[in-house]
Short mmCIF file of C-alpha atoms in Angstrom, two decimals:
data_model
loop_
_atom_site.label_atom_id
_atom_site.label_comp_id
_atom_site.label_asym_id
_atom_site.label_seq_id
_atom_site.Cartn_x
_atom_site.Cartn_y
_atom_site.Cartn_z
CA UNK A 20 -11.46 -3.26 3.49
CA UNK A 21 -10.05 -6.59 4.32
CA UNK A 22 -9.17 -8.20 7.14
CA UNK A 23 -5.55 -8.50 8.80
CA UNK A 24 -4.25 -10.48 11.91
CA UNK A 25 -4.33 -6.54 13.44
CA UNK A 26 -7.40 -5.70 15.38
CA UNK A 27 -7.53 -2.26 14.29
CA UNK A 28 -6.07 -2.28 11.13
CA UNK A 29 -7.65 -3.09 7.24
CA UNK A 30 -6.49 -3.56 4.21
CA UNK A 31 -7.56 -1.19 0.84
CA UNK A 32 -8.79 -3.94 -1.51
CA UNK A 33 -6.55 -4.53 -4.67
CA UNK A 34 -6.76 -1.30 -6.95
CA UNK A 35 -8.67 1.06 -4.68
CA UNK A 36 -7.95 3.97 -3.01
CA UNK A 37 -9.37 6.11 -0.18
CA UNK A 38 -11.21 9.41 -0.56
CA UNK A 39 -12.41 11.82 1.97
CA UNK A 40 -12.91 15.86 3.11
CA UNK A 41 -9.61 17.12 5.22
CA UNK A 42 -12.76 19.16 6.90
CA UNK A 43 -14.84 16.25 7.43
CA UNK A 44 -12.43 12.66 7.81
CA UNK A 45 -15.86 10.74 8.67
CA UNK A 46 -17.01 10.50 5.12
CA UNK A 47 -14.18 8.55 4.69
CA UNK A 48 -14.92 6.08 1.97
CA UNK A 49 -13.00 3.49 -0.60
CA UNK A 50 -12.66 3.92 -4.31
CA UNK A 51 -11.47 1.38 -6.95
CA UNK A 52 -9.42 3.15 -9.65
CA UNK A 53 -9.01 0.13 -12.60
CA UNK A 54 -12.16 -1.19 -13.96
CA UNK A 55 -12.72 -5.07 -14.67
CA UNK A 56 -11.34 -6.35 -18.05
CA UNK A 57 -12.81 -9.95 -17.46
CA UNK A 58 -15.50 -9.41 -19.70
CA UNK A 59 -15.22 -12.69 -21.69
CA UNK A 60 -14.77 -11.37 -24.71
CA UNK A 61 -11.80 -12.41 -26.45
CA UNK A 62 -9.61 -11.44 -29.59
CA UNK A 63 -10.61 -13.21 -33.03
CA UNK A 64 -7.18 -12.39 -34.65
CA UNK A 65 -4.88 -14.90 -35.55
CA UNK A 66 -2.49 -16.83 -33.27
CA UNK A 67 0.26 -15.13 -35.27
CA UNK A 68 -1.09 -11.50 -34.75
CA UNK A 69 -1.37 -12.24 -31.71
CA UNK A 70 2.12 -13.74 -30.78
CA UNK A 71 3.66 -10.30 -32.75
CA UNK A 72 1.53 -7.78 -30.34
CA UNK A 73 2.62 -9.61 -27.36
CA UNK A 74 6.22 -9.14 -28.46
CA UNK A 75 5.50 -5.71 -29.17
CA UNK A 76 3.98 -5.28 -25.57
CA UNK A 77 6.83 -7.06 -23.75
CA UNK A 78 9.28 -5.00 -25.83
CA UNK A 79 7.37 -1.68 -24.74
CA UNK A 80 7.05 -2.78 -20.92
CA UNK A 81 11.35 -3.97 -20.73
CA UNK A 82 12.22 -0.54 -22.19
CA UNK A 83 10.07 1.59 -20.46
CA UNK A 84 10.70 -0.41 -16.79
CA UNK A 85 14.66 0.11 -17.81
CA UNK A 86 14.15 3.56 -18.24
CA UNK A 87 16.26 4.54 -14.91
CA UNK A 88 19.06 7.51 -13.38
CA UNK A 89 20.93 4.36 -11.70
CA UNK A 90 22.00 0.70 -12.76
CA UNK A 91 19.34 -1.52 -13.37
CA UNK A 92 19.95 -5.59 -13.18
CA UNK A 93 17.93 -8.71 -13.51
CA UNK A 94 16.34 -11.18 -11.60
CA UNK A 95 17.19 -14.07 -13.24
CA UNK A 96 15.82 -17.32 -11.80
CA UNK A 97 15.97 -20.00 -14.59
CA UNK A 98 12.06 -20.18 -14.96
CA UNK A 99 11.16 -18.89 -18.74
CA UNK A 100 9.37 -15.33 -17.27
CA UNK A 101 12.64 -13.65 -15.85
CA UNK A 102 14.92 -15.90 -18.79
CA UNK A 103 12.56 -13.87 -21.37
CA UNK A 104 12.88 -10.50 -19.77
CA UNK A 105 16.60 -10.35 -20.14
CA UNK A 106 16.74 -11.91 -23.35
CA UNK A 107 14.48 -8.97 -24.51
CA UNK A 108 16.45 -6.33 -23.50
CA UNK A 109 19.56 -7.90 -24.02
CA UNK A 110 18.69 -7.96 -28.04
CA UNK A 111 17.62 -3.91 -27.17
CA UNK A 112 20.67 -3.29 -25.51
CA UNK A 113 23.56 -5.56 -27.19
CA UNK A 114 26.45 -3.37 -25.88
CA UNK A 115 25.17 -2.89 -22.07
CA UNK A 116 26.74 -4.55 -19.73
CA UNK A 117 24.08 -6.96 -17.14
CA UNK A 118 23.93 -7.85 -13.48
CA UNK A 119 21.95 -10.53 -13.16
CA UNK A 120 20.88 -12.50 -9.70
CA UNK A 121 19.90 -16.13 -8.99
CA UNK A 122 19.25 -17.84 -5.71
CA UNK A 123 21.13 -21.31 -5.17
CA UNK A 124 18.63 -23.14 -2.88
CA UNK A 125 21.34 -25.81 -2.78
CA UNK A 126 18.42 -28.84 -2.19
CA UNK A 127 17.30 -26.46 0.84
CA UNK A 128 13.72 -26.42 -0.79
CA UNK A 129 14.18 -30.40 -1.08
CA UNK A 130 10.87 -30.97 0.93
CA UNK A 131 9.59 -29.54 -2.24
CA UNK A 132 10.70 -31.80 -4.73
CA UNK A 133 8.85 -29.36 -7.49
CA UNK A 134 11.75 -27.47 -7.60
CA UNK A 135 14.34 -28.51 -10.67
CA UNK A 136 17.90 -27.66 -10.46
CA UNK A 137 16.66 -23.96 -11.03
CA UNK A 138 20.41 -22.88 -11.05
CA UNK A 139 21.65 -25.50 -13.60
CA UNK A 140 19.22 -23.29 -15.67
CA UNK A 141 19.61 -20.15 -15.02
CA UNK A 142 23.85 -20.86 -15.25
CA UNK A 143 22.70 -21.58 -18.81
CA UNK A 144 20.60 -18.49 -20.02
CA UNK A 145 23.61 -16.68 -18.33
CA UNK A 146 25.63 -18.00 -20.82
CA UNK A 147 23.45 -17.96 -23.42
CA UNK A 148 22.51 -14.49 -23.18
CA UNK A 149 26.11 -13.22 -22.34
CA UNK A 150 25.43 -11.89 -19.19
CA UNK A 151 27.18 -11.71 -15.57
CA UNK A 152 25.28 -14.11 -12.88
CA UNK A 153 25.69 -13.49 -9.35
CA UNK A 154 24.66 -16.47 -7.30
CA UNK A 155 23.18 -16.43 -3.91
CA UNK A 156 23.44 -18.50 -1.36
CA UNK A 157 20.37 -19.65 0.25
CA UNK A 158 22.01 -20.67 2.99
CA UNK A 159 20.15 -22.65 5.84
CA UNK A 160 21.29 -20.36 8.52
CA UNK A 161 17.89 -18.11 8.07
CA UNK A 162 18.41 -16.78 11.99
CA UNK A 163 20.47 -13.32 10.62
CA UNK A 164 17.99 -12.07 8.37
CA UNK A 165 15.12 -13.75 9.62
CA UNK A 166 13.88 -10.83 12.17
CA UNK A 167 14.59 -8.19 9.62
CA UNK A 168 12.03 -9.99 7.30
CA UNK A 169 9.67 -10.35 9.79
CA UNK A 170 9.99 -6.56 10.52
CA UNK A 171 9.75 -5.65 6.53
CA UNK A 172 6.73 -7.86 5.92
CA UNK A 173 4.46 -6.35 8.60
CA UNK A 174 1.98 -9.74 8.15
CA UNK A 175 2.55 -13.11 8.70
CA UNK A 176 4.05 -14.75 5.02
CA UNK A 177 4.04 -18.89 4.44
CA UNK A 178 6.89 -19.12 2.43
CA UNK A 179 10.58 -19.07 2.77
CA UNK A 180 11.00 -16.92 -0.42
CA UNK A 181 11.35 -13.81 1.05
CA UNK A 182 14.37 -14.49 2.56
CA UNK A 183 15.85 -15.01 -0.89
CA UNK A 184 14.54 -11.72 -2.60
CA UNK A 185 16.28 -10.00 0.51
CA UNK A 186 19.55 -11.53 0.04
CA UNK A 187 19.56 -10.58 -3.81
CA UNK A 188 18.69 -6.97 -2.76
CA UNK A 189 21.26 -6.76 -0.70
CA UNK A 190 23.90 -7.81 -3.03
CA UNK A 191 22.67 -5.82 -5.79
CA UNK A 192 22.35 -2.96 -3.62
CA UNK A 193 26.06 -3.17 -2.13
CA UNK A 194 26.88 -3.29 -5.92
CA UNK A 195 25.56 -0.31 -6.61
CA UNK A 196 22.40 -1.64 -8.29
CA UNK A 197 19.67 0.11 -7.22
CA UNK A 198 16.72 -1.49 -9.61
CA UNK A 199 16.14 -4.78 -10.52
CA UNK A 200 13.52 -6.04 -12.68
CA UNK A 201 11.77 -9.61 -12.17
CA UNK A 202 10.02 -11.89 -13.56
CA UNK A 203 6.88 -11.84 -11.18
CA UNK A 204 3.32 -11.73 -12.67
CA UNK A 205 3.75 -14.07 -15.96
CA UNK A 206 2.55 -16.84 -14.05
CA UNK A 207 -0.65 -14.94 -12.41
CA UNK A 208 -1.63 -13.31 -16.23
CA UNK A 209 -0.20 -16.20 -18.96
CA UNK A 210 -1.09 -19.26 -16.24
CA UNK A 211 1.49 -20.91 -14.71
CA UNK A 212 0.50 -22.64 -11.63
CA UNK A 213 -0.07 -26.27 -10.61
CA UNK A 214 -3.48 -25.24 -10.34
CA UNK A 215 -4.37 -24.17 -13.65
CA UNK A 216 -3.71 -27.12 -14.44
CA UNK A 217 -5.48 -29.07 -12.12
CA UNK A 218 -8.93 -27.36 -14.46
CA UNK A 219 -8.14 -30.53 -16.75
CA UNK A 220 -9.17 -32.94 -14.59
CA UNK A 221 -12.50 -30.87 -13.96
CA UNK A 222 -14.78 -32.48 -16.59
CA UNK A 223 -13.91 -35.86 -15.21
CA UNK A 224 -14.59 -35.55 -12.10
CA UNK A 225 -17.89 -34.43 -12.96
CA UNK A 226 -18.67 -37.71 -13.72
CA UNK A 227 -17.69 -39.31 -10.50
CA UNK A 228 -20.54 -40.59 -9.03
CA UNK A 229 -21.07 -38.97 -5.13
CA UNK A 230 -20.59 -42.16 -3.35
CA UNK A 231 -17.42 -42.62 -4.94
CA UNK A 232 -16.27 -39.36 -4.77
CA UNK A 233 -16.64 -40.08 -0.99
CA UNK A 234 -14.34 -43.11 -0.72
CA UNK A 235 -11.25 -40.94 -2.62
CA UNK A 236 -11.50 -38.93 -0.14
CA UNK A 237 -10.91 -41.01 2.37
CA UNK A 238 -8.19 -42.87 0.57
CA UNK A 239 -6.51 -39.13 0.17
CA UNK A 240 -6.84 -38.63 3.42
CA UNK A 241 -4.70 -42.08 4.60
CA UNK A 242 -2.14 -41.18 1.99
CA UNK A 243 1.27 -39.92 3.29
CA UNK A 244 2.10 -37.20 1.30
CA UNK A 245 5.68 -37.38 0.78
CA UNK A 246 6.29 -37.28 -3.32
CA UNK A 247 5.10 -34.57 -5.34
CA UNK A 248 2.56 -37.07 -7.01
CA UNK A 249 1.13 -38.02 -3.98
CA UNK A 250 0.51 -34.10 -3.15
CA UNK A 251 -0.94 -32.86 -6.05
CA UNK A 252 -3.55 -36.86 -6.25
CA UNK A 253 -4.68 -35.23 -2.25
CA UNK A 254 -5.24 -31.91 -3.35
CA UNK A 255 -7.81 -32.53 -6.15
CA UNK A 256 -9.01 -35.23 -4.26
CA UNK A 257 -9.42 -33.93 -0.57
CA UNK A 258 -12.16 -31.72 -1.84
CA UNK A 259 -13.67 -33.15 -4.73
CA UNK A 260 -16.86 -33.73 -2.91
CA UNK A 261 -17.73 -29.94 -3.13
CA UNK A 262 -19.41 -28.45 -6.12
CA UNK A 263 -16.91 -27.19 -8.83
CA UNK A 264 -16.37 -23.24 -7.59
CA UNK A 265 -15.85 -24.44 -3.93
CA UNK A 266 -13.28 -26.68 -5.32
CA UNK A 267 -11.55 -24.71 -7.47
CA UNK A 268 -11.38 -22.05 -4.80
CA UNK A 269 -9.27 -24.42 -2.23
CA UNK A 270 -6.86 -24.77 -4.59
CA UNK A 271 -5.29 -21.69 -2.99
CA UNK A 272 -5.18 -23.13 0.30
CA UNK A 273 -1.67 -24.52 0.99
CA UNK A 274 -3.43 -26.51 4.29
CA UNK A 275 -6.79 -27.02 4.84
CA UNK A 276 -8.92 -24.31 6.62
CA UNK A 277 -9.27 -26.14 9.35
CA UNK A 278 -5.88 -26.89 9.98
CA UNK A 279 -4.86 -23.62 9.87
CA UNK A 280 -7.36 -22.41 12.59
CA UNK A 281 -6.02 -25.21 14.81
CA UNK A 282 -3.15 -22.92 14.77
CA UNK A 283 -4.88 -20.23 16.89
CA UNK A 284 -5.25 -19.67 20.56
CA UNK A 285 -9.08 -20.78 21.67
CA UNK A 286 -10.34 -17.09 22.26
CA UNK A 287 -9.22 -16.18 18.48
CA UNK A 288 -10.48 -19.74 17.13
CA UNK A 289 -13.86 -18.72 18.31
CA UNK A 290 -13.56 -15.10 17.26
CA UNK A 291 -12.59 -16.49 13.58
CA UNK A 292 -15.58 -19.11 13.31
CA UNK A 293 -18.04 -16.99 11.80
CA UNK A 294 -14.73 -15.98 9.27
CA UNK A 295 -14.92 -17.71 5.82
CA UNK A 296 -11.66 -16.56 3.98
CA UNK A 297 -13.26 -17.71 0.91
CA UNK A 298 -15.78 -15.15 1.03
CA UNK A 299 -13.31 -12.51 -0.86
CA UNK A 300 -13.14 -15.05 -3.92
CA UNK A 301 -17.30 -15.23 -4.29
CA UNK A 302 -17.03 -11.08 -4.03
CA UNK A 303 -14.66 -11.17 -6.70
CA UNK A 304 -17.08 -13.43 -8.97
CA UNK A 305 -19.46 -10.85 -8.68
CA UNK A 306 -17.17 -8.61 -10.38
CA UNK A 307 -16.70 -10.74 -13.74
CA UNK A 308 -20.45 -11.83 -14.58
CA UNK A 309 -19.17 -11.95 -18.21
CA UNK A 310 -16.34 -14.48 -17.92
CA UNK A 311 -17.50 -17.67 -18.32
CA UNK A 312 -13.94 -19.35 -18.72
CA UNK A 313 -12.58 -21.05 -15.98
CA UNK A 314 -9.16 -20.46 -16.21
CA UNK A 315 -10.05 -17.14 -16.42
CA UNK A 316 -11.75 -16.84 -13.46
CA UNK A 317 -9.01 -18.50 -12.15
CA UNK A 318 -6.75 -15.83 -13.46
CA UNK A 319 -9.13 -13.24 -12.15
CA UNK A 320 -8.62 -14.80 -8.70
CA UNK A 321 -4.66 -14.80 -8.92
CA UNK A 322 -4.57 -11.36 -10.03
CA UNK A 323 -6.22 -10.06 -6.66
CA UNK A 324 -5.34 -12.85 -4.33
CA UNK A 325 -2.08 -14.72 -4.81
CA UNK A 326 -0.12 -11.93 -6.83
CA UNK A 327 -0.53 -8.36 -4.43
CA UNK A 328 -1.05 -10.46 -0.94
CA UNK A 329 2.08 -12.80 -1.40
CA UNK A 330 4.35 -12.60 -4.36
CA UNK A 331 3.74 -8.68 -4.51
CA UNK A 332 4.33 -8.62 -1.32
CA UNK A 333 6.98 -9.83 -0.40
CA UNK A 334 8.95 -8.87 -3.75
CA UNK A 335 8.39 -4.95 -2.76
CA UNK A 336 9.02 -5.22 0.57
CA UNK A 337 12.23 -6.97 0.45
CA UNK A 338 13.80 -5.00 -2.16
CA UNK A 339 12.86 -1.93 -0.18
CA UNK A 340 13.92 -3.40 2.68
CA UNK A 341 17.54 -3.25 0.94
CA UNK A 342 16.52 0.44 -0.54
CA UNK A 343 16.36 -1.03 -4.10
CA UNK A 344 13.35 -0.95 -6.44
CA UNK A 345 12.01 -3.58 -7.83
CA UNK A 346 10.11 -3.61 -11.17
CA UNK A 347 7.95 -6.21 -12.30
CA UNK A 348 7.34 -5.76 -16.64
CA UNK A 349 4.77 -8.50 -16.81
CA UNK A 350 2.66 -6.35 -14.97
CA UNK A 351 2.45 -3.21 -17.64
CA UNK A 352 -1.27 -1.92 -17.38
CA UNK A 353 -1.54 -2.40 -21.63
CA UNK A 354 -0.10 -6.05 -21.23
CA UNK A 355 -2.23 -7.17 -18.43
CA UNK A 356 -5.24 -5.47 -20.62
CA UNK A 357 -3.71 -7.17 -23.67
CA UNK A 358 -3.49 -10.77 -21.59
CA UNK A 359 -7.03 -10.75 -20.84
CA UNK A 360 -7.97 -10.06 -24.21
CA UNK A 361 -7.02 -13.33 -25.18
CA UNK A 362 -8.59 -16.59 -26.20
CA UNK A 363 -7.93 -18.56 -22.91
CA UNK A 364 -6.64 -21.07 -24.99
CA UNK A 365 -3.30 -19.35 -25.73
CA UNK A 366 -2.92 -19.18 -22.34
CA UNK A 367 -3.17 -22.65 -21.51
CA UNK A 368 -3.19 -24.90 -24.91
CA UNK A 369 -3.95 -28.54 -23.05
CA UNK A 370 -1.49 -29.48 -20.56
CA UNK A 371 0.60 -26.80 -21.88
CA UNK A 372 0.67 -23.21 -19.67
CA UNK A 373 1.98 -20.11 -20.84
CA UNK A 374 1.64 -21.31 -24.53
CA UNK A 375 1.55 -17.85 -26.23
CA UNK A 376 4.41 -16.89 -24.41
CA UNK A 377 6.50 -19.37 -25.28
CA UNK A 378 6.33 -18.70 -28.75
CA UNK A 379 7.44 -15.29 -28.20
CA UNK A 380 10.30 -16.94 -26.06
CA UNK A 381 10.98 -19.22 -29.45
CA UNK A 382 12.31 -15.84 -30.96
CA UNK A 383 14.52 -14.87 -28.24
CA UNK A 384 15.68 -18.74 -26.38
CA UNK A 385 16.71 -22.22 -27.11
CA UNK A 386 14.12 -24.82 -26.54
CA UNK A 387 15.41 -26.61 -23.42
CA UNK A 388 15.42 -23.33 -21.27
CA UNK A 389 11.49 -22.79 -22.89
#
């Protein structure tokens, strides 16, 4: 099991289940039900094949996810994984009318200035697709539905997200809608991240001698971090005196550990010391001796950190929360299989992440929302 901020209570790892005797409960023990696909061996069909059978498998995963006794609608952000989702079942469906839901953050998210005008786009697939948009208001006054999300989400969640996937449950739900499928996995199985990204700069810092690596640092570390730039030069720098798994590991960190224990009372500061949270990603290393990619391992790492303990989450929760299922396509067991099966380079083709699924996206979307 894994730790939570409850004394007595664990967590199953990712893809296990328990098993035990109703006549004896002691024997009581933990089971994983998937076994590891990391294996790296990749395809050696063509990029063309390749593109097709992904279609095919996105095609396969829409229809079967829309497969429902109620209305179904659409998540439908702006960001190419939801865009592509509709699109597909749009061409299935040409007569069906959609419900489709985006969030306007309004420059609410403006102390992260990653965010584009997410709406602009998502106004624009609308159109493009045909399709009726509801927009959201993200509104700044969080205080309504702020203790219902802490109730829903049993475990402490650092992001404001949640919030959002409530409010577009709730609207669906009051309009009858009681599935909606998202967008959520692309990014954790196609790479997607900031930090996938942040692997290119990997074979240069090798070369950075120690003593220099030393004074970055400590320039990083004087740098006020307002600007997106700024961010992303502190985060490769602020640990690039660590050896190369360490570092890729603390890309998942939002602060730095010890930040985030200065958080704690004294008595649980102590009680964590001992507590490395990066523990779980060495255990899951051990689980993919084969993979010798990076970004795979990477990918690996998303798949049973970020995605179930955060965007997972939150997404079920929420949507529950409003009594409405939420289904999540990407996330088919024969197109996760299928994703890993790949040569990481049609995942990420240089700077470029998600490549192979934006040329499935080139079938179904203009350009500028790709």
């Amino acid at each position: 099991g894994v730790k939570t901020p409850f004394l007595k209570v664990q967590k199953l790892l990712p893809g296990h289940y328990l098993k035990f005797n109703i006549n004896s409960i002691s024997s009581i023990k933990s089971v994983s039900y998937e076994f590891n696909f990391f294996n790296g061996d990749y395809s050696t069909a063509s990029e063309e094949f390749l593109i097709n059978k992904l279609e095919n498998l996105l095609i396969d995963a829409v229809e079967k996810q829309m497969l429902s006794d109620v209305p179904v609608g659409f998540f439908l952000s702006g960001g190419l994984d939801s865009t592509l989702l509709v699109a597909i079942a749009k061409r299935k469906f040409p007569e069906k009318k959609f419900h489709c839901f985006t969030i306007d953050v309004g420059g609410n998210e403006g102390s992260f200035d990653d965010f584009v005008d997410d709406l602009f786009y998502a106004k624009k697939a609308a159109e493009f697709l045909n399709v009726e948009l509801h927009v959201v208001q993200s509104d700044i006054n969080i205080v309504e539905s702020f203790d219902k999300m802490i109730w829903h989400l049993d475990e402490p969640q650092a992001d404001a997200a949640p919030l959002n996937v409530l409010k577009i449950s709730k609207l669906a739900s009051n309009l009858g809608i009681k599935v909606l499928i998202g967008g959520t996995g692309g990014d954790d199985i196609f790479s997607g991240y900031r930090r996938h990204q942040a692997l290119l700069m990997e074979p240069y810092l090798f070369w950075v001698p120690r003593f220099l690596r030393k004074g970055l640092k400590f320039i990083a570390s004087r740098l006020k971090s307002n600007g997106a730039i700024f961010r992303r030069f502190k985060k490769i720098v602020e640990n690039i005196d660590l050896n190369q798994n360490d570092r890729l590991k603390r890309y998942f960190s939002w602060l730095p550990h010890d930040r985030v224990l200065s958080l704690f009372a004294h008595d649980v500061q102590d009680e964590l010391k001992s507590y490395d949270p990066f523990q779980y990603f060495d255990d899951l290393e051990t689980q993919i001796p084969h993979e010798r990619n990076l970004l795979n391992s990477m990918l690996h790492w998303e798949l049973k950190t970020f995605l179930v303990d955060h965007n997972l989450n939150y997404t079920d929760k929420m949507g529950m929360a409003e009594g409405v299922e939420i289904r999540v396509p990407y996330l088919d067991k024969d197109l996760v299989y299928f994703s890993q099966s790949l040569p990481p380079q049609l995942k990420m083709k240089g700077k470029e992440t998600k490549y192979i699924l934006k040329k499935v996206a080139e079938r179904y979307l203009p350009s500028e929302i790709i």
